PDB file of C-alpha atoms in Angstrom:
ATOM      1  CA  UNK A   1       4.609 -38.976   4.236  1.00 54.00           C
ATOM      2  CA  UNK A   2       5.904 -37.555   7.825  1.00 57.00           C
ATOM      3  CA  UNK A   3       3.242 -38.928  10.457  1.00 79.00           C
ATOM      4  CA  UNK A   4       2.245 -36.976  13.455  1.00 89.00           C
ATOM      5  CA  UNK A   5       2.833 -38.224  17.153  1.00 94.00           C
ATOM      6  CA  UNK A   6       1.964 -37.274  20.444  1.00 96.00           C
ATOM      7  CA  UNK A   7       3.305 -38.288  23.467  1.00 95.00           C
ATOM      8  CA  UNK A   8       2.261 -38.043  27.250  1.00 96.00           C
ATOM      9  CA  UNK A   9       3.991 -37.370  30.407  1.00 93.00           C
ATOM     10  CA  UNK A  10       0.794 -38.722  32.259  1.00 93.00           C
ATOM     11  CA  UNK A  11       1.408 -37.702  36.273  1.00 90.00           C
ATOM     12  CA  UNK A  12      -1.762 -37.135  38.997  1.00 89.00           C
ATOM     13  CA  UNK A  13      -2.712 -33.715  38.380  1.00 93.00           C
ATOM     14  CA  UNK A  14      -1.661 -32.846  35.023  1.00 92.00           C
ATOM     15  CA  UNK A  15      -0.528 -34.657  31.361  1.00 95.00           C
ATOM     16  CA  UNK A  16       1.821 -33.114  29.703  1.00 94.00           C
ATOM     17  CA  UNK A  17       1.424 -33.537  25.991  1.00 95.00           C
ATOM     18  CA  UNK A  18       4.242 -33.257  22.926  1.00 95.00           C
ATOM     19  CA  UNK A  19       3.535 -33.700  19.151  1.00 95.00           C
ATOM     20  CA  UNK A  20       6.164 -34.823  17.189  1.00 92.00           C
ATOM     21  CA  UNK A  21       6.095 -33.974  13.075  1.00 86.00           C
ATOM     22  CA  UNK A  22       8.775 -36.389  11.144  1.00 83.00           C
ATOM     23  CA  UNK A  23      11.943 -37.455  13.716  1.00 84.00           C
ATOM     24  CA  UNK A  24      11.209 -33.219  15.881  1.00 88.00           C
ATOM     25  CA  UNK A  25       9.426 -32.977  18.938  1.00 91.00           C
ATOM     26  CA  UNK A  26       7.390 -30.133  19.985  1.00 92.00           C
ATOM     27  CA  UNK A  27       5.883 -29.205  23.746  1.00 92.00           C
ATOM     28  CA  UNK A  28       2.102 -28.729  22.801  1.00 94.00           C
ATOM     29  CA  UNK A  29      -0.020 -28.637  25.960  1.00 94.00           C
ATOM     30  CA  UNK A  30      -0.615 -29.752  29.828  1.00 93.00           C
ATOM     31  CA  UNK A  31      -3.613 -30.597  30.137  1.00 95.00           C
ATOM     32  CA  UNK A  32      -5.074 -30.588  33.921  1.00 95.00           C
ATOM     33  CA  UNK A  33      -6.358 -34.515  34.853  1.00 94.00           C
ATOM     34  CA  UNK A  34     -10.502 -34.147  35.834  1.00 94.00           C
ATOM     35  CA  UNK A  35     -10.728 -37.861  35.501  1.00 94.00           C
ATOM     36  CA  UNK A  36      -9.738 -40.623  33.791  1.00 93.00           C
ATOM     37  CA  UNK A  37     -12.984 -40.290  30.880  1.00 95.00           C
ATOM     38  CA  UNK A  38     -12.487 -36.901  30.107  1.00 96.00           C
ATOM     39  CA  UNK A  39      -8.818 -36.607  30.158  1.00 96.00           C
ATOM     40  CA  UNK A  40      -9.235 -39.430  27.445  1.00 96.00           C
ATOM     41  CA  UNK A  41     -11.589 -37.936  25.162  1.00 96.00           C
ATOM     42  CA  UNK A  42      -9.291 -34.799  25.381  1.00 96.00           C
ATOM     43  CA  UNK A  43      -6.510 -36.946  23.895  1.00 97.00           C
ATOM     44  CA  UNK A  44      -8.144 -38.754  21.456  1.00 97.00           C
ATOM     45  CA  UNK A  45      -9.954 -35.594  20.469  1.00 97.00           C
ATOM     46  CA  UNK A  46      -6.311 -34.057  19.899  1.00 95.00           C
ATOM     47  CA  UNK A  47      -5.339 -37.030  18.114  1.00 96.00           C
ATOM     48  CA  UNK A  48      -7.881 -37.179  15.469  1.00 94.00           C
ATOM     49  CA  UNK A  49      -7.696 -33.185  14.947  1.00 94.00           C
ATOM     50  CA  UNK A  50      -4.035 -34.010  14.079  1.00 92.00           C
ATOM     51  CA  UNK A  51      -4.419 -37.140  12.230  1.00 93.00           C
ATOM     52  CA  UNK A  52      -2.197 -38.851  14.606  1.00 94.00           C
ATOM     53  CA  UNK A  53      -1.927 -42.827  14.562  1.00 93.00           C
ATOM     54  CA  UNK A  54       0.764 -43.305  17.219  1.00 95.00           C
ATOM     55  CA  UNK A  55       0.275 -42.538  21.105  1.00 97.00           C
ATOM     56  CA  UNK A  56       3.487 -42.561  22.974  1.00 95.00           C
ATOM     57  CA  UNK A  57       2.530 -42.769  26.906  1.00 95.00           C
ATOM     58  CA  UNK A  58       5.566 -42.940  29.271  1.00 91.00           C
ATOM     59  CA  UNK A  59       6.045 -45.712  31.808  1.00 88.00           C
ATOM     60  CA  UNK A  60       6.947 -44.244  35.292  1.00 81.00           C
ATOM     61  CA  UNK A  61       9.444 -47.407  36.105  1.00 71.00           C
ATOM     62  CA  UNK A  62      11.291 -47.406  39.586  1.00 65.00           C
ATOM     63  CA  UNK A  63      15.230 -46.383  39.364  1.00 70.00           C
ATOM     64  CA  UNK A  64      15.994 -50.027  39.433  1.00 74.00           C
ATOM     65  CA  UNK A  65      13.580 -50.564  36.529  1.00 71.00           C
ATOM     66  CA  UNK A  66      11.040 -52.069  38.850  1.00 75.00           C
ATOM     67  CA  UNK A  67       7.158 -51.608  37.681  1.00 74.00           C
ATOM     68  CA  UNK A  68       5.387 -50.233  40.997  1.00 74.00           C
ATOM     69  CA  UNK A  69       2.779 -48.082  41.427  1.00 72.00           C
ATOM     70  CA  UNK A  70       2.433 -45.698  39.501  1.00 75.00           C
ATOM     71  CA  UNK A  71       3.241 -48.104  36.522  1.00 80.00           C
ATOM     72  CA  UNK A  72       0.166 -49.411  37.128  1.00 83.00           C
ATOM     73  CA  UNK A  73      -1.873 -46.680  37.665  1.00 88.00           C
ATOM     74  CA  UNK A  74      -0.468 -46.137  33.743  1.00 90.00           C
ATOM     75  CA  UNK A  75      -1.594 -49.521  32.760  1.00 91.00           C
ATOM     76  CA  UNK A  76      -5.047 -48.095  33.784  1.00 91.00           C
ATOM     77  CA  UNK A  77      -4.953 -45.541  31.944  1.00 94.00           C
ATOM     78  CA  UNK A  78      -3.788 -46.700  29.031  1.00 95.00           C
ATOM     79  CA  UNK A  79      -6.367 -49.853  28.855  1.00 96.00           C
ATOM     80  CA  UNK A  80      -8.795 -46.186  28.909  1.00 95.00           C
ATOM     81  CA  UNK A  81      -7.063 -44.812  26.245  1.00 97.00           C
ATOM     82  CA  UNK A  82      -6.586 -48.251  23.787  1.00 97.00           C
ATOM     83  CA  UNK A  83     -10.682 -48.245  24.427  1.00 96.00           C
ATOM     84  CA  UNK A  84     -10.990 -45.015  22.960  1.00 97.00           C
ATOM     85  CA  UNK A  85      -8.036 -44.916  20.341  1.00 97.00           C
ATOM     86  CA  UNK A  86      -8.276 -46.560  17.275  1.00 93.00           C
ATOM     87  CA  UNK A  87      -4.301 -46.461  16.565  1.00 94.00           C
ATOM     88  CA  UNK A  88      -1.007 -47.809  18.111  1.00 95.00           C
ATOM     89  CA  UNK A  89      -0.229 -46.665  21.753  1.00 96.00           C
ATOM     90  CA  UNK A  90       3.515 -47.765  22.786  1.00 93.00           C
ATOM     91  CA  UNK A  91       5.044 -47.155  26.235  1.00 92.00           C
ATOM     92  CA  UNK A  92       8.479 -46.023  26.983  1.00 87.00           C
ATOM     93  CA  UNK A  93      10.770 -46.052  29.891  1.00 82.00           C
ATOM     94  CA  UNK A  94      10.276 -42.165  31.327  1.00 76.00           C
ATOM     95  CA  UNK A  95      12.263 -42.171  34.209  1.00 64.00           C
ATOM     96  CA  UNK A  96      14.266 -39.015  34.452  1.00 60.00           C
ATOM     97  CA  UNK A  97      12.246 -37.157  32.011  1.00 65.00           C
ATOM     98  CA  UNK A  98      10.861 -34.828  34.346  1.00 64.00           C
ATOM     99  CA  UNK A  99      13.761 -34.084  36.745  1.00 66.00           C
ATOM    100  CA  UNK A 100      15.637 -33.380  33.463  1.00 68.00           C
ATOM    101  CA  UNK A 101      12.918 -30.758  32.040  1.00 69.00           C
ATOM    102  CA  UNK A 102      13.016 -29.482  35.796  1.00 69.00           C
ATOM    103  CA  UNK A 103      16.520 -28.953  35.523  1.00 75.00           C
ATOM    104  CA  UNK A 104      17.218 -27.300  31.918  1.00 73.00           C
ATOM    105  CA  UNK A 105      14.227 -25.023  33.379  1.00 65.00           C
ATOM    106  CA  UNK A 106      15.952 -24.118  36.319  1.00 74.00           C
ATOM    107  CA  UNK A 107      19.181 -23.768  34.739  1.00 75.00           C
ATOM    108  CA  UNK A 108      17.347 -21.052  31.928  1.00 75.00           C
ATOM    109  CA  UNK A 109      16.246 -19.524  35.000  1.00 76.00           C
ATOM    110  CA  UNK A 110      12.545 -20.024  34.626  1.00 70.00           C
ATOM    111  CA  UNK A 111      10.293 -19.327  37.551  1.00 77.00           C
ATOM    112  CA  UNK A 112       9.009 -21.860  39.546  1.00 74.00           C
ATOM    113  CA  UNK A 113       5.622 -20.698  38.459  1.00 75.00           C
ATOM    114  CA  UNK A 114       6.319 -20.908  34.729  1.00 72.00           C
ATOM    115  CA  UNK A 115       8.310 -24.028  34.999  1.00 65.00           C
ATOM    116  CA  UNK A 116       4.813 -25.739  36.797  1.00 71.00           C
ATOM    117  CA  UNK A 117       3.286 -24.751  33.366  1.00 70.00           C
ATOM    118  CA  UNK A 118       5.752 -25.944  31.169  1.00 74.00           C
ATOM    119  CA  UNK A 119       7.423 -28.879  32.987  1.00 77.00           C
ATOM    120  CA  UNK A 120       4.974 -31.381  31.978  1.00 83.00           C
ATOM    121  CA  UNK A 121       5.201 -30.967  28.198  1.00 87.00           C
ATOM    122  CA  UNK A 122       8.725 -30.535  28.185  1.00 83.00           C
ATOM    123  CA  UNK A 123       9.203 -34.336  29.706  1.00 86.00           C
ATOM    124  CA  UNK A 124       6.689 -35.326  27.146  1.00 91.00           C
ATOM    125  CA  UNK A 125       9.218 -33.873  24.781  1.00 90.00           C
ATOM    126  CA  UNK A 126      11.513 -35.972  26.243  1.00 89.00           C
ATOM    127  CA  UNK A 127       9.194 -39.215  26.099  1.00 90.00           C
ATOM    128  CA  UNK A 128       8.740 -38.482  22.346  1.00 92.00           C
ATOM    129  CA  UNK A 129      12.592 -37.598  21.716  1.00 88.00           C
ATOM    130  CA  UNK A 130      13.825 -41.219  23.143  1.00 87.00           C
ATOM    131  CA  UNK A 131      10.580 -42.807  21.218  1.00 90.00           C
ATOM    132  CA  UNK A 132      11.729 -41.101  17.773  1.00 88.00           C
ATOM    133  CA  UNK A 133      15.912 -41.857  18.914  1.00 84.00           C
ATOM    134  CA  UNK A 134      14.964 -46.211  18.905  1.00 82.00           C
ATOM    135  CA  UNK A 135      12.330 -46.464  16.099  1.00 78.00           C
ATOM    136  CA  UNK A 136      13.633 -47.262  13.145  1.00 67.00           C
ATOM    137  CA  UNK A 137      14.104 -45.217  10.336  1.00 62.00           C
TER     138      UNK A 137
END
């Protein structure tokens, strides 16, 4: 049985979201944050519709590896989420994810405007493609 996964690239203003079907990762959605309740029940509401039992959120760590800020602006959110969600959230190291989506976009020569729509769920990609590379198989 191949289990479903999402994972979230969870920044200010928008979460980018990627579902991941067996050890492949797919960009699915950015959703735009209205607050912390809603964005929630958006998740868990995508969740359920895909049966998912695993929420992989990435951890915004400093270069150094340092927790800081917006690590804990995460930890937030995810005590939210593990409120809400009735399965397994893990956290995983992010850093880099996004300046590397930013990059392969801007090397396909994507428009700024279109990367701003697709950055997000490309780093959740990301998230979800070093989360599939450690778990065992």
């Amino acid at each position: 049985v191949v289990s479903t996964v999402i994972a979230l690239d969870v920044g200010t203003k928008r979460i980018g979201v990627a579902v991941g079907e067996g050890t492949f990762a797919f960009p699915h959605s950015t959703l735009q944050r209205t607050n912390v309740r809603d964005d929630v029940v958006a998740i868990v509401a995508l969740a359920r519709e895909r049966g998912v039992r695993t929420i992989v959120v990435g951890d915004p760590l400093t270069m150094s590896g340092e927790r800081a800020l917006a690590s804990e602006r995460i930890d937030a959110f995810v005590a939210y989420l593990a409120r809400a969600f009735d399965g397994e959230i893990e956290r995983i190291d992010e850093r880099l994810t996004t300046a590397a989506a930013q990059k392969a976009l801007i090397d396909a020569d994507v428009s700024r405007a279109k990367r701003k729509k697709v950055v997000d769920q490309l780093a959740a990609v990301g998230i979800l493609e070093t989360w599939l590379a450690r778990r065992p198989q």
